[in-house]
Coordinates of C-alpha atoms in Angstrom, one line a residue:
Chain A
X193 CA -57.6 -36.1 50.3
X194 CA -54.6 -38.7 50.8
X195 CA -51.4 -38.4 49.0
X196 CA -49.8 -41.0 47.0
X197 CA -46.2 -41.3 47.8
X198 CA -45.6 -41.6 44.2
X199 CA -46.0 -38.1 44.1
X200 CA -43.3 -36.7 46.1
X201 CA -40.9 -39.6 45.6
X202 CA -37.9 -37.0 46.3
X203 CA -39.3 -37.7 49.9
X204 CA -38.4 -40.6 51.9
X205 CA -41.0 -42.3 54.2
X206 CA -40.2 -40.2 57.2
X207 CA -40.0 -36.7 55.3
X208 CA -44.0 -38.1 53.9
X209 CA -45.0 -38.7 57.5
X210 CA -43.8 -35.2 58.6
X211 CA -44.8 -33.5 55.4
X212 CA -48.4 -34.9 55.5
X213 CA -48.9 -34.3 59.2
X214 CA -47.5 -30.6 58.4
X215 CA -49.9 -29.9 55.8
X216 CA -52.9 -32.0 57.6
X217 CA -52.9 -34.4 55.2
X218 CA -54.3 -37.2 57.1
X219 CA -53.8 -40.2 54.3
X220 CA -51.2 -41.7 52.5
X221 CA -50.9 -44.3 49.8
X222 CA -48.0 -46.4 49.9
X223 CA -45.6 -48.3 47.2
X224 CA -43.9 -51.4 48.1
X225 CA -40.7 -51.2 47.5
X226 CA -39.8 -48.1 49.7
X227 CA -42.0 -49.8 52.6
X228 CA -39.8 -53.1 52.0
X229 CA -36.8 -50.8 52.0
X230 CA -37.6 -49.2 55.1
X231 CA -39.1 -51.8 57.0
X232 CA -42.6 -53.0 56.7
X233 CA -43.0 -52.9 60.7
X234 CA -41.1 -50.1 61.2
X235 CA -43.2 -48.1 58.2
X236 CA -46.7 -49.0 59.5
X237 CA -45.4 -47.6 63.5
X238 CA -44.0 -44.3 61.3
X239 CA -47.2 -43.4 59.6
X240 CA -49.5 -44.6 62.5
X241 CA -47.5 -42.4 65.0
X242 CA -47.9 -40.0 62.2
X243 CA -51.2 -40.1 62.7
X244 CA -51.7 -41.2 58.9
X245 CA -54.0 -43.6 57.8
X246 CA -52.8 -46.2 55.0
X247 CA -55.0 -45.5 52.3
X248 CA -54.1 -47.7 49.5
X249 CA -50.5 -50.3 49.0
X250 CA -49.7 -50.2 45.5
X251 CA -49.1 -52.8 43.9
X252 CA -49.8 -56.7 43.2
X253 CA -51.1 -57.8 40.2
X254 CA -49.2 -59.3 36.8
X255 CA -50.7 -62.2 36.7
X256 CA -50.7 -63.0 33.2
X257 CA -47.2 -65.0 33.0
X258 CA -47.7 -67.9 30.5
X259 CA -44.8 -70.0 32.5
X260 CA -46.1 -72.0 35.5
X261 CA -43.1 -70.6 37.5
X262 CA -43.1 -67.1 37.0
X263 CA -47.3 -67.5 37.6
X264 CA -46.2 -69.5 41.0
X265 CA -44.4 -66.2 41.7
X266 CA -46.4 -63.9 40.9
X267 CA -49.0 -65.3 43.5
X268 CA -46.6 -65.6 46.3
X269 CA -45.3 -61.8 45.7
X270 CA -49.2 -60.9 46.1
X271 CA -49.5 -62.9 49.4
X272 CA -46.7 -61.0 50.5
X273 CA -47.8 -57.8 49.2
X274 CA -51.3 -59.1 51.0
X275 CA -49.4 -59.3 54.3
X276 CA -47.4 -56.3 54.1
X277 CA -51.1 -54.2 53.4
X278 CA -52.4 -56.0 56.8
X279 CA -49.6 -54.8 58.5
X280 CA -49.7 -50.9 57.3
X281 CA -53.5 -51.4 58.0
X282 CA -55.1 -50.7 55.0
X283 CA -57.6 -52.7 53.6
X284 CA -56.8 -52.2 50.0
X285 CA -54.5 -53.9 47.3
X286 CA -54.1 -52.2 44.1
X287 CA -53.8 -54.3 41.1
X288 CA -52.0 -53.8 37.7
X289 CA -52.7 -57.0 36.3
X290 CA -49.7 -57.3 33.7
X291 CA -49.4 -57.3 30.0
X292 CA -48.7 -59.7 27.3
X293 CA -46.8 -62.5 27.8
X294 CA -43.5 -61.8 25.0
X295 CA -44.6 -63.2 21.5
X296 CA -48.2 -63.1 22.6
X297 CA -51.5 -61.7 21.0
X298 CA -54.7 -63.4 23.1
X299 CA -55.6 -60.2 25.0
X300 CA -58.7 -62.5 26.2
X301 CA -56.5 -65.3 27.5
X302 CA -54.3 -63.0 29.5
X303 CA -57.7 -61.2 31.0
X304 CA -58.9 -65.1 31.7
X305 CA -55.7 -65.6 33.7
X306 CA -56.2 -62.3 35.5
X307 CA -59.6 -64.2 36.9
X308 CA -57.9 -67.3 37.8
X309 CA -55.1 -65.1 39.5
X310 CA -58.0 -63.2 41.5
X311 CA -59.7 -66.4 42.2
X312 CA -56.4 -67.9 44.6
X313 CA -55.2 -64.9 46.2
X314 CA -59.1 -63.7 47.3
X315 CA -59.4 -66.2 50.1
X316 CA -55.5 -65.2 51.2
X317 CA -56.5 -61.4 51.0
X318 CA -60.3 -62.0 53.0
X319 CA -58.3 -63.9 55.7
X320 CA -55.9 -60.4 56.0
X321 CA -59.2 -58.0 55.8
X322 CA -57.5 -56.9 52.8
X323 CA -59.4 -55.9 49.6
X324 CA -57.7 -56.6 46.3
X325 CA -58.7 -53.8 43.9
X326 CA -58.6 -54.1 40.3
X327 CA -56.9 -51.1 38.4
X328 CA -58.0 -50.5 35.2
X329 CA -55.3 -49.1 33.3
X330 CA -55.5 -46.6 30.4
X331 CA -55.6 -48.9 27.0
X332 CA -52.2 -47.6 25.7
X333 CA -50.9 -50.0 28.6
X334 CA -52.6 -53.0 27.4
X335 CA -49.5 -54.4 25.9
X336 CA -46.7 -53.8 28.3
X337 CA -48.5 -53.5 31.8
X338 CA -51.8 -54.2 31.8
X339 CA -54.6 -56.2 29.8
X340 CA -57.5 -54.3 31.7
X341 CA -58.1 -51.2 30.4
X342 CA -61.6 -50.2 31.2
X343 CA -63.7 -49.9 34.1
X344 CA -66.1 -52.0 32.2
X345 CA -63.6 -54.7 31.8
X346 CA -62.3 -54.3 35.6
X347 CA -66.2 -54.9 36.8
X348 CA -66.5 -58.1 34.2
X349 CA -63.7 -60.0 36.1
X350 CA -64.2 -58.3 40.1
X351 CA -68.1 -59.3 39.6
X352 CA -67.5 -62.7 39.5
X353 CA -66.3 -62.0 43.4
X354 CA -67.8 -61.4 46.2
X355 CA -67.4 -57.1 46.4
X356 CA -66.0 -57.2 49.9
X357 CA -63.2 -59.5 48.3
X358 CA -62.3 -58.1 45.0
X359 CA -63.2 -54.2 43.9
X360 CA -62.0 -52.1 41.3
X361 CA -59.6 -48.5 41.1
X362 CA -61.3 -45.8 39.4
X363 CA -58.7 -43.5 38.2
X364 CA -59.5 -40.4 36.6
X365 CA -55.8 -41.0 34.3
X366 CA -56.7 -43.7 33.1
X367 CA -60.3 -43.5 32.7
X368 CA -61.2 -40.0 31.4
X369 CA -61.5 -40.4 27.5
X370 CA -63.8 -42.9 28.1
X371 CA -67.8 -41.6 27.7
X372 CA -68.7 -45.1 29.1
X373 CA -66.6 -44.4 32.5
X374 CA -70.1 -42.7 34.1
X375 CA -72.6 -45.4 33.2
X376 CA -69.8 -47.8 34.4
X377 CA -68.9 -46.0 38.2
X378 CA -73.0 -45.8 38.8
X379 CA -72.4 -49.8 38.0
X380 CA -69.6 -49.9 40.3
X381 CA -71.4 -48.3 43.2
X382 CA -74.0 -50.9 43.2
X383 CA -76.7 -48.6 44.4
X384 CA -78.9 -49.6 41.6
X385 CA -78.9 -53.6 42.2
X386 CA -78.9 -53.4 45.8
X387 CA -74.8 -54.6 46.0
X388 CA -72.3 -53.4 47.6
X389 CA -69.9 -50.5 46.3
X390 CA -66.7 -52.3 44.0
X391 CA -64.9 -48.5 44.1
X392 CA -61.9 -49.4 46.3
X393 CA -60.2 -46.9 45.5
X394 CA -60.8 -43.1 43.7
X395 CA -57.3 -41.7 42.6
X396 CA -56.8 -38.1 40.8
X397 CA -54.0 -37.1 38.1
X398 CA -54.7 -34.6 34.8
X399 CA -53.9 -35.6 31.4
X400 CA -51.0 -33.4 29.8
X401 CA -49.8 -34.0 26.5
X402 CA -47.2 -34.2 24.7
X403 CA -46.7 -37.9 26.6
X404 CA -42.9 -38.5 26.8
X405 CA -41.3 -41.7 25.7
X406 CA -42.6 -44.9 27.2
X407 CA -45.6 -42.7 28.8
X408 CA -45.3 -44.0 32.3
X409 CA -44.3 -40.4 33.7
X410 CA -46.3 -38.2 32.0
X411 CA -49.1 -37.6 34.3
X412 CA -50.1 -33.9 34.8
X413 CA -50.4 -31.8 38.4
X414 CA -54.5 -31.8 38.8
X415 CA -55.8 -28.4 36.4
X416 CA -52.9 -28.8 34.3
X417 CA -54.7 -31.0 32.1
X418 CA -58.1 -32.2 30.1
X419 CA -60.0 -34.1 32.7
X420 CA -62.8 -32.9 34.3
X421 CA -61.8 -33.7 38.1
X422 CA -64.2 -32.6 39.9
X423 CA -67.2 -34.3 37.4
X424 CA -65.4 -37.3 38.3
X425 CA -65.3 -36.6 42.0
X426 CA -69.3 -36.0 42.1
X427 CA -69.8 -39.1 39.9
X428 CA -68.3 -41.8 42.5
X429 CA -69.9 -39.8 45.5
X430 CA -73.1 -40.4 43.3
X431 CA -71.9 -43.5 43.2
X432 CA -72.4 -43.6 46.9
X433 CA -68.5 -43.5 47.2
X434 CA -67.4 -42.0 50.5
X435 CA -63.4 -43.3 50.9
X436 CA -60.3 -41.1 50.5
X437 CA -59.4 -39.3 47.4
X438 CA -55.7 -40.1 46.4
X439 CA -53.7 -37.7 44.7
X440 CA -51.6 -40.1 42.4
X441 CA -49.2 -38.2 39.8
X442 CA -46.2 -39.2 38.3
X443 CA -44.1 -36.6 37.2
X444 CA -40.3 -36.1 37.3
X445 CA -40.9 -32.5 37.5
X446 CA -42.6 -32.6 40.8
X447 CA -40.2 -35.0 41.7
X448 CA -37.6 -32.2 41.2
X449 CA -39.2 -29.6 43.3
X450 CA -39.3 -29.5 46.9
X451 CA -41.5 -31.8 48.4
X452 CA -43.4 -29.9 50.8
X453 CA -43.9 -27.1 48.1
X454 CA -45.2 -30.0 45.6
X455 CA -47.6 -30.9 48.1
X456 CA -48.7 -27.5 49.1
X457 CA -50.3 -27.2 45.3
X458 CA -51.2 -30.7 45.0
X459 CA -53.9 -29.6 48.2
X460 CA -54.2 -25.9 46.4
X461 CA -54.9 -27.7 43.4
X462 CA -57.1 -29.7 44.9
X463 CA -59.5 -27.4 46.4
X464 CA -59.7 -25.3 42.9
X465 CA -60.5 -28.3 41.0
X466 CA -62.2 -31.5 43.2
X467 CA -63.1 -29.9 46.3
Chain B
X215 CA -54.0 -55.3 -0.3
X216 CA -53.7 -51.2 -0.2
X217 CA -50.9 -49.1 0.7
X218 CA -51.0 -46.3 2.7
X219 CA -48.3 -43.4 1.1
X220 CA -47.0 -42.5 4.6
X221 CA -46.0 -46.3 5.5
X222 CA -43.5 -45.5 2.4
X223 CA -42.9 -41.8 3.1
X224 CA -39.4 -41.7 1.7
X225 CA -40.9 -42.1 -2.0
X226 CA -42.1 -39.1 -3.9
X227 CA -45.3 -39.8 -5.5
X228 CA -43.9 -40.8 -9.0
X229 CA -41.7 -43.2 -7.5
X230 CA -44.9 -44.6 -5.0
X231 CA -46.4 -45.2 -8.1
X232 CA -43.6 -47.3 -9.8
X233 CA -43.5 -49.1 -6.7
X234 CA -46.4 -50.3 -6.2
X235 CA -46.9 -51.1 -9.9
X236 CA -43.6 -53.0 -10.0
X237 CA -45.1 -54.6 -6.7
X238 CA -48.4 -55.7 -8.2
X239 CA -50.0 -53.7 -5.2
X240 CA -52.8 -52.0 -7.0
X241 CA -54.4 -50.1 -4.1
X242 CA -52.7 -46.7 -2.9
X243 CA -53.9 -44.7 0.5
X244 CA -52.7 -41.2 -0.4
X245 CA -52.6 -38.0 1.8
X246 CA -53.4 -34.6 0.9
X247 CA -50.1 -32.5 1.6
X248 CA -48.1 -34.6 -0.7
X249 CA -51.0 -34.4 -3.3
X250 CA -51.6 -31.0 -2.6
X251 CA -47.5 -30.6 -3.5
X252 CA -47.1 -32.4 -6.5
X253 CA -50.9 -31.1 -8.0
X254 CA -54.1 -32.8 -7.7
X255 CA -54.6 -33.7 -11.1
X256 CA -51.1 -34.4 -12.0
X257 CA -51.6 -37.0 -9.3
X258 CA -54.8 -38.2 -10.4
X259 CA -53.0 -38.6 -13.9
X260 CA -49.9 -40.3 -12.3
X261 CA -52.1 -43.4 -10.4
X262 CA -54.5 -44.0 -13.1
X263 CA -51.6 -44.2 -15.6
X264 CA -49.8 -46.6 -13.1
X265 CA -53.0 -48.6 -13.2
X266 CA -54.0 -47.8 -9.1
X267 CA -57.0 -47.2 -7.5
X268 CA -56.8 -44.6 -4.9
X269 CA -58.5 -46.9 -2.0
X270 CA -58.6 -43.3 0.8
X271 CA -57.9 -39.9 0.8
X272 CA -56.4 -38.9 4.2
X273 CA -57.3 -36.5 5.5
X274 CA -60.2 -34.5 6.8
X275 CA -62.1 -33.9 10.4
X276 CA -60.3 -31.3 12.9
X277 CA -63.7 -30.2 13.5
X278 CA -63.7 -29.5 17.3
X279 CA -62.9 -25.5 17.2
X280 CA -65.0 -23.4 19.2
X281 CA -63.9 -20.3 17.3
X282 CA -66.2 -19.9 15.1
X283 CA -63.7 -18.3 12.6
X284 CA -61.6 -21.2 13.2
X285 CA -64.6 -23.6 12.6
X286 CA -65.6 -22.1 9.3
X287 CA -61.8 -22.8 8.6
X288 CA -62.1 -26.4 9.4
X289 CA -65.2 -26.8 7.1
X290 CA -63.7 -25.0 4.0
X291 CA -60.6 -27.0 4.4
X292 CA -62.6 -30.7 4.5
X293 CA -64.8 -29.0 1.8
X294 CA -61.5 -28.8 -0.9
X295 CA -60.5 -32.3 0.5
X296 CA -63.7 -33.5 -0.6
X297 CA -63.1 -32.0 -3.9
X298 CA -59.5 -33.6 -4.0
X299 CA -61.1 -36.8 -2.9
X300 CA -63.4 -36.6 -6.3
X301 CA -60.8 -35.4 -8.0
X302 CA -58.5 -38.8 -7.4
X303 CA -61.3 -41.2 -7.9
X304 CA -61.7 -42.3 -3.9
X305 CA -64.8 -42.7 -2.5
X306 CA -63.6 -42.5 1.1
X307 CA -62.1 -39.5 2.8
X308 CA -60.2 -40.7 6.0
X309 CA -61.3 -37.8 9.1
X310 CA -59.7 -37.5 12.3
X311 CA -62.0 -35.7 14.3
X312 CA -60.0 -33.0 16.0
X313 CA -58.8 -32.8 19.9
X314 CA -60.2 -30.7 22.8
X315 CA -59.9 -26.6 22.3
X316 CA -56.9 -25.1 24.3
X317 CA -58.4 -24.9 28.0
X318 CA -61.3 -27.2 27.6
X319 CA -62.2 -30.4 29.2
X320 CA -66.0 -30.8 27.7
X321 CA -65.0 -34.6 25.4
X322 CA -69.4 -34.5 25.2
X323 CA -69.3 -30.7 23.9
X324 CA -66.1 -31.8 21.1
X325 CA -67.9 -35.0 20.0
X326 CA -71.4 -33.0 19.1
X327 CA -69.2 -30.6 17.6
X328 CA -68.4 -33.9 15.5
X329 CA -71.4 -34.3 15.1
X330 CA -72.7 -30.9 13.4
X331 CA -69.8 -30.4 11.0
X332 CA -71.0 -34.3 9.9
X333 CA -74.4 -32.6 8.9
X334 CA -72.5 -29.3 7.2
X335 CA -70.7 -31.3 5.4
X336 CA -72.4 -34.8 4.2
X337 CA -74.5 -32.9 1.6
X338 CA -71.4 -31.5 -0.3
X339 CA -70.1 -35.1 0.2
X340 CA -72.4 -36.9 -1.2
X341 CA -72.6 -34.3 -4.3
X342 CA -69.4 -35.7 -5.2
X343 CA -69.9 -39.3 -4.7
X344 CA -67.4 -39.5 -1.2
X345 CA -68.2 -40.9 1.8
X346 CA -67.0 -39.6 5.3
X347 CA -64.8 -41.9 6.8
X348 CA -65.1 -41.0 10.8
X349 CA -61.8 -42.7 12.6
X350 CA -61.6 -43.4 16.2
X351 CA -58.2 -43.1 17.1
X352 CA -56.3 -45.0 20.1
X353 CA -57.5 -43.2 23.5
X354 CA -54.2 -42.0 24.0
X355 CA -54.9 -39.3 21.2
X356 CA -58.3 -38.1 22.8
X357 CA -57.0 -34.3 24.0
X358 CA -54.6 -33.5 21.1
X359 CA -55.7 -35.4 18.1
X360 CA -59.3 -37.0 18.2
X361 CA -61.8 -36.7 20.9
X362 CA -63.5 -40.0 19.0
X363 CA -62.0 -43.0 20.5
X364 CA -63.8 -46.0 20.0
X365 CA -65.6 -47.8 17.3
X366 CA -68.9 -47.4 19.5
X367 CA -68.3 -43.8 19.8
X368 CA -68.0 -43.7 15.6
X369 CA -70.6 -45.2 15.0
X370 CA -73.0 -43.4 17.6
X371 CA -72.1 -40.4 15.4
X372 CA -71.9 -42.2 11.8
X373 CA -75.3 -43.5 12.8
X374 CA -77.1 -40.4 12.8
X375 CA -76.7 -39.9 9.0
X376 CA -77.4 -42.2 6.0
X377 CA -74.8 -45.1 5.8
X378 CA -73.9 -44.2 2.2
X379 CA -73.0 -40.9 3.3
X380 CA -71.2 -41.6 6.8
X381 CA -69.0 -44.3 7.5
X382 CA -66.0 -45.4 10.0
X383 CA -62.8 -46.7 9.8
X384 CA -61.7 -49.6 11.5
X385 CA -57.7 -49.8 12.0
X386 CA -56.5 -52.5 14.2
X387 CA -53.7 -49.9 15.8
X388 CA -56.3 -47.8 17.2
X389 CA -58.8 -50.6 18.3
X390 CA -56.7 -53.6 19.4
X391 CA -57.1 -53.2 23.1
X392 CA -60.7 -53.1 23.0
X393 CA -62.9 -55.9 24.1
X394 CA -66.1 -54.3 22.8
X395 CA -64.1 -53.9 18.9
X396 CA -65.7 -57.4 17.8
X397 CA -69.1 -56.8 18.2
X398 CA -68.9 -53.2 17.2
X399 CA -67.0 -54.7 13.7
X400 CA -70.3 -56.7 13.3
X401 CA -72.5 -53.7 13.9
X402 CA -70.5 -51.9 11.7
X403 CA -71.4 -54.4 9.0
X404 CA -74.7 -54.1 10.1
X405 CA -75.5 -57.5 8.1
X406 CA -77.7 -58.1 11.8
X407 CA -80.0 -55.0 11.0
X408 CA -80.7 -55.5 7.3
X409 CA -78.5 -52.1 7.0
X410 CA -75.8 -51.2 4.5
X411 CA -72.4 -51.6 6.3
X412 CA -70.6 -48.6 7.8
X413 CA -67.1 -49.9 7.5
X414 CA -65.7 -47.3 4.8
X415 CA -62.3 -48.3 5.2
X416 CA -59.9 -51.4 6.8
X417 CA -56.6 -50.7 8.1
X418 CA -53.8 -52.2 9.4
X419 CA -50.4 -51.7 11.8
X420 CA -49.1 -53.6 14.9
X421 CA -48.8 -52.2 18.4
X422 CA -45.6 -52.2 19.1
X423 CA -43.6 -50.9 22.7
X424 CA -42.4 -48.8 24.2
X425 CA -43.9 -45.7 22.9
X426 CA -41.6 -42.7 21.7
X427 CA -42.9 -39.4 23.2
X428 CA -45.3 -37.9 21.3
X429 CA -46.7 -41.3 20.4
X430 CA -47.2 -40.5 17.1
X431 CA -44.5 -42.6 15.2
X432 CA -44.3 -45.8 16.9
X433 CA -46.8 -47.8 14.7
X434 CA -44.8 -51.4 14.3
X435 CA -44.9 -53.7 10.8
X436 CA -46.9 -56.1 10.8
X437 CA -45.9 -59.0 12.6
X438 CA -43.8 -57.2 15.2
X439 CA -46.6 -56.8 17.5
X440 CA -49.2 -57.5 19.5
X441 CA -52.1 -57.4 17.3
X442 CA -54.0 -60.3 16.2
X443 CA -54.1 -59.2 12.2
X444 CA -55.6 -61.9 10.9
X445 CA -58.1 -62.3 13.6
X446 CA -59.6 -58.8 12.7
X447 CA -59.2 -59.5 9.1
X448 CA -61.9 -62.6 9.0
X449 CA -63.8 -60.4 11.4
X450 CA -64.4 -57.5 8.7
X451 CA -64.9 -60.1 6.4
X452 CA -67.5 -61.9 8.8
X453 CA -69.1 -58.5 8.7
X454 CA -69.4 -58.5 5.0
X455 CA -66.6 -56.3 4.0
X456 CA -64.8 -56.8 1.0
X457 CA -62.9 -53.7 0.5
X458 CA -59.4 -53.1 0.2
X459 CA -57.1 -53.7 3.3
X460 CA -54.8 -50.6 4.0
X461 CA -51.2 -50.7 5.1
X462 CA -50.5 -47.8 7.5
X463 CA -47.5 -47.7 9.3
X464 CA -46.0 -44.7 10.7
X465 CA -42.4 -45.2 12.0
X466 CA -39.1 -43.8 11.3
X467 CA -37.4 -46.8 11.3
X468 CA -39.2 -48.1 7.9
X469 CA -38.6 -44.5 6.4
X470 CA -34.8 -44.9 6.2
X471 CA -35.0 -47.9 4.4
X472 CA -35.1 -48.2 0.8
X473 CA -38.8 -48.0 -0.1
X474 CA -39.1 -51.0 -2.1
X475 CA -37.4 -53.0 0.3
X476 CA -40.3 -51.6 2.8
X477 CA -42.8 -52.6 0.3
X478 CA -41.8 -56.1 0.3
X479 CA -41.5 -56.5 3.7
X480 CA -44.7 -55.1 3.7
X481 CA -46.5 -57.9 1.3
X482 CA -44.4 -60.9 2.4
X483 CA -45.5 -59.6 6.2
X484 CA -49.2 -59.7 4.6
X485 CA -49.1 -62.6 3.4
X486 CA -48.0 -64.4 6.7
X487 CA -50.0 -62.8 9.3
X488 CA -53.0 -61.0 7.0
X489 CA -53.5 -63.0 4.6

């Protein structure tokens, strides 16, 4: 099991690194913008002296800008979120690849864009041993944050890369209504047709309704919810997946609770309903 | 064009009526609790007086119980909604399937639950000359709401019963983010097979962001959104339908307006991105 920061934002970097070594938690997945706030350099020597491995950085991607400017932008904030992922160490990039542009309705242009995107940074990310893996997101982000929404879709654009240079998130949030997810993670694996695994990345969060207002933090503490975790689990190591499980919920009451109590269920939780 | 009572919710039934005479909209989507309130034949007697055709009835379905009090329940009820359905003069009654029980995560086990109450219930449908009209609704209702999500998934179910007696809606607020929706219109058609098309009813809202919690309310006028309207129109029609094209617009906003002012909006918003 690694722990998404996400999870216990209340804690800073150093309070993760202590917390996860406390409660043997030996991976973490990391967001940018508390890295960049504490120091790229100075993160990576925390969680290695931690004795934390890097797990996932989240998060390039939004690469579906119309404007040649804001595109130009988008790529050089992936190279840089390319470099920072070198320097924690971990070999994965995860990828919400962005919404609409405003005014727009070509769902299939933006995903085309998404592909071009993929198609300039994968050289940048091979050269930094980093993987860029594409997120699917659930579809009632397809607007606002992101124009993949199935694993099916994901595979469409990462197949037309080499696997060790683009692979795909499969997150159980964001996948689990889907009865086309299984057929789909036996695809990503690969074992079938002889190719390398696409799963980059296996993260876990329930599904709680009611969703609140925008639906970003809505995301339920693992059993609280209607997915079936622990299918999920055995279907990726079916899949021939063997890399961390990340614990990925964002919910502002865990966020309110102490941190190393959050944690201690998140890993309770997890060996009642994955392990 | 068709109208859908709860985009005008503000107007009783007498005054829907009026409206949509002095509107020249001749279609009217009506739901039962409304009907139910003013009397079934009363308002069978009130739209054919106005000169409407009742174009749904919405609605049945709720069929995932694994109580099997609470089951027979759900059957009875979708029974006397048949009956109201014959008793307006629609051939289509509009069903959303039902969520997961309290506890469960088995989506398979709630879909063949679907599945069976189809088979109770087509018999008594077809006695009174009303087809079943299965809706997949937007993934982000698959625990509370509908445990169908996507065209494909309707029509796997629809499929295993005589077209005539089993159809599907297709509404472009539940199915716009799906890159499979296209060639599952044209199955529905089923002009490829030599079949008589599934495609019981057409209807129509824009995707519109963010998403007020709860998610149920935030449907957008046409126009305002991200759908491409007309792009699923000429795909029905590619598919050979040429049934009435619902309004269906939940959202607060249009329900403090003055209803005819909504209605207009409604037509002249038609016209420019439907029609």
């Amino acid at each position: 099991m690694s722990l998404n920061q996400e999870t216990v934002r209340q804690w800073s970097l150093p309070e993760l690194a202590d917390g996860c070594a406390r409660a043997g938690v030996h991976g973490v997945g990391l967001w940018r913008a508390p890295v960049q706030a504490y120091g790229v350099r100075a993160a990576a020597r925390l969680v290695r002296d931690a004795g934390l491995r890097v797990t996932s950085l989240c998060r390039g991607g939004f690469f579906t800008a119309l404007d040649p400017g804001e595109r130009a932008a988008a790529l050089d904030d992936n190279r840089a979120a390319l470099d920072e992922a070198a320097a924690l160490g971990t070999d994965t990039l995860v990828l919400v690849s962005g919404g609409l542009p405003a005014g727009s309705r070509d769902l299939p242009g933006a995903r085309e864009r998404v592909a071009d995107a993929l198609a300039e940074l994968a050289p940048y990310a091979a050269a930094r041993g980093v993987r860029l893996a594409l997120e699917p997101l659930h579809p009632m982000y397809a607007a606002d944050r992101c124009v993949v929404s199935t694993l099916a879709q994901a595979l469409d654009l990462a197949e037309r890369f080499p696997a060790d240079r683009v692979g795909v998130v499969v997150d159980t949030y964001h996948l689990w209504w889907d009865d086309t997810a299984g057929p789909q993670i036996d695809r990503a694996g690969g074992a079938a047709a002889g190719a390398r695994s696409r799963i980059a990345a296996f993260q876990l969060a329930d599904w709680v309704t009611p969703l609140p207002e925008g639906v970003l933090l809505g995301r339920g503490q693992l059993g609280d919810g209607s997915v079936d975790l622990r299918w999920y689990r055995e279907r990726v190591e079916a899949a021939g997946y063997r890399g961390p499980i990340e614990v990925e919920i964002f919910n502002p009451a865990l966020w309110a609770r102490d941190g190393a109590d959050v944690l201690a269920e998140v890993v309770a939780r997890f060996r009642e309903h994955v392990g």
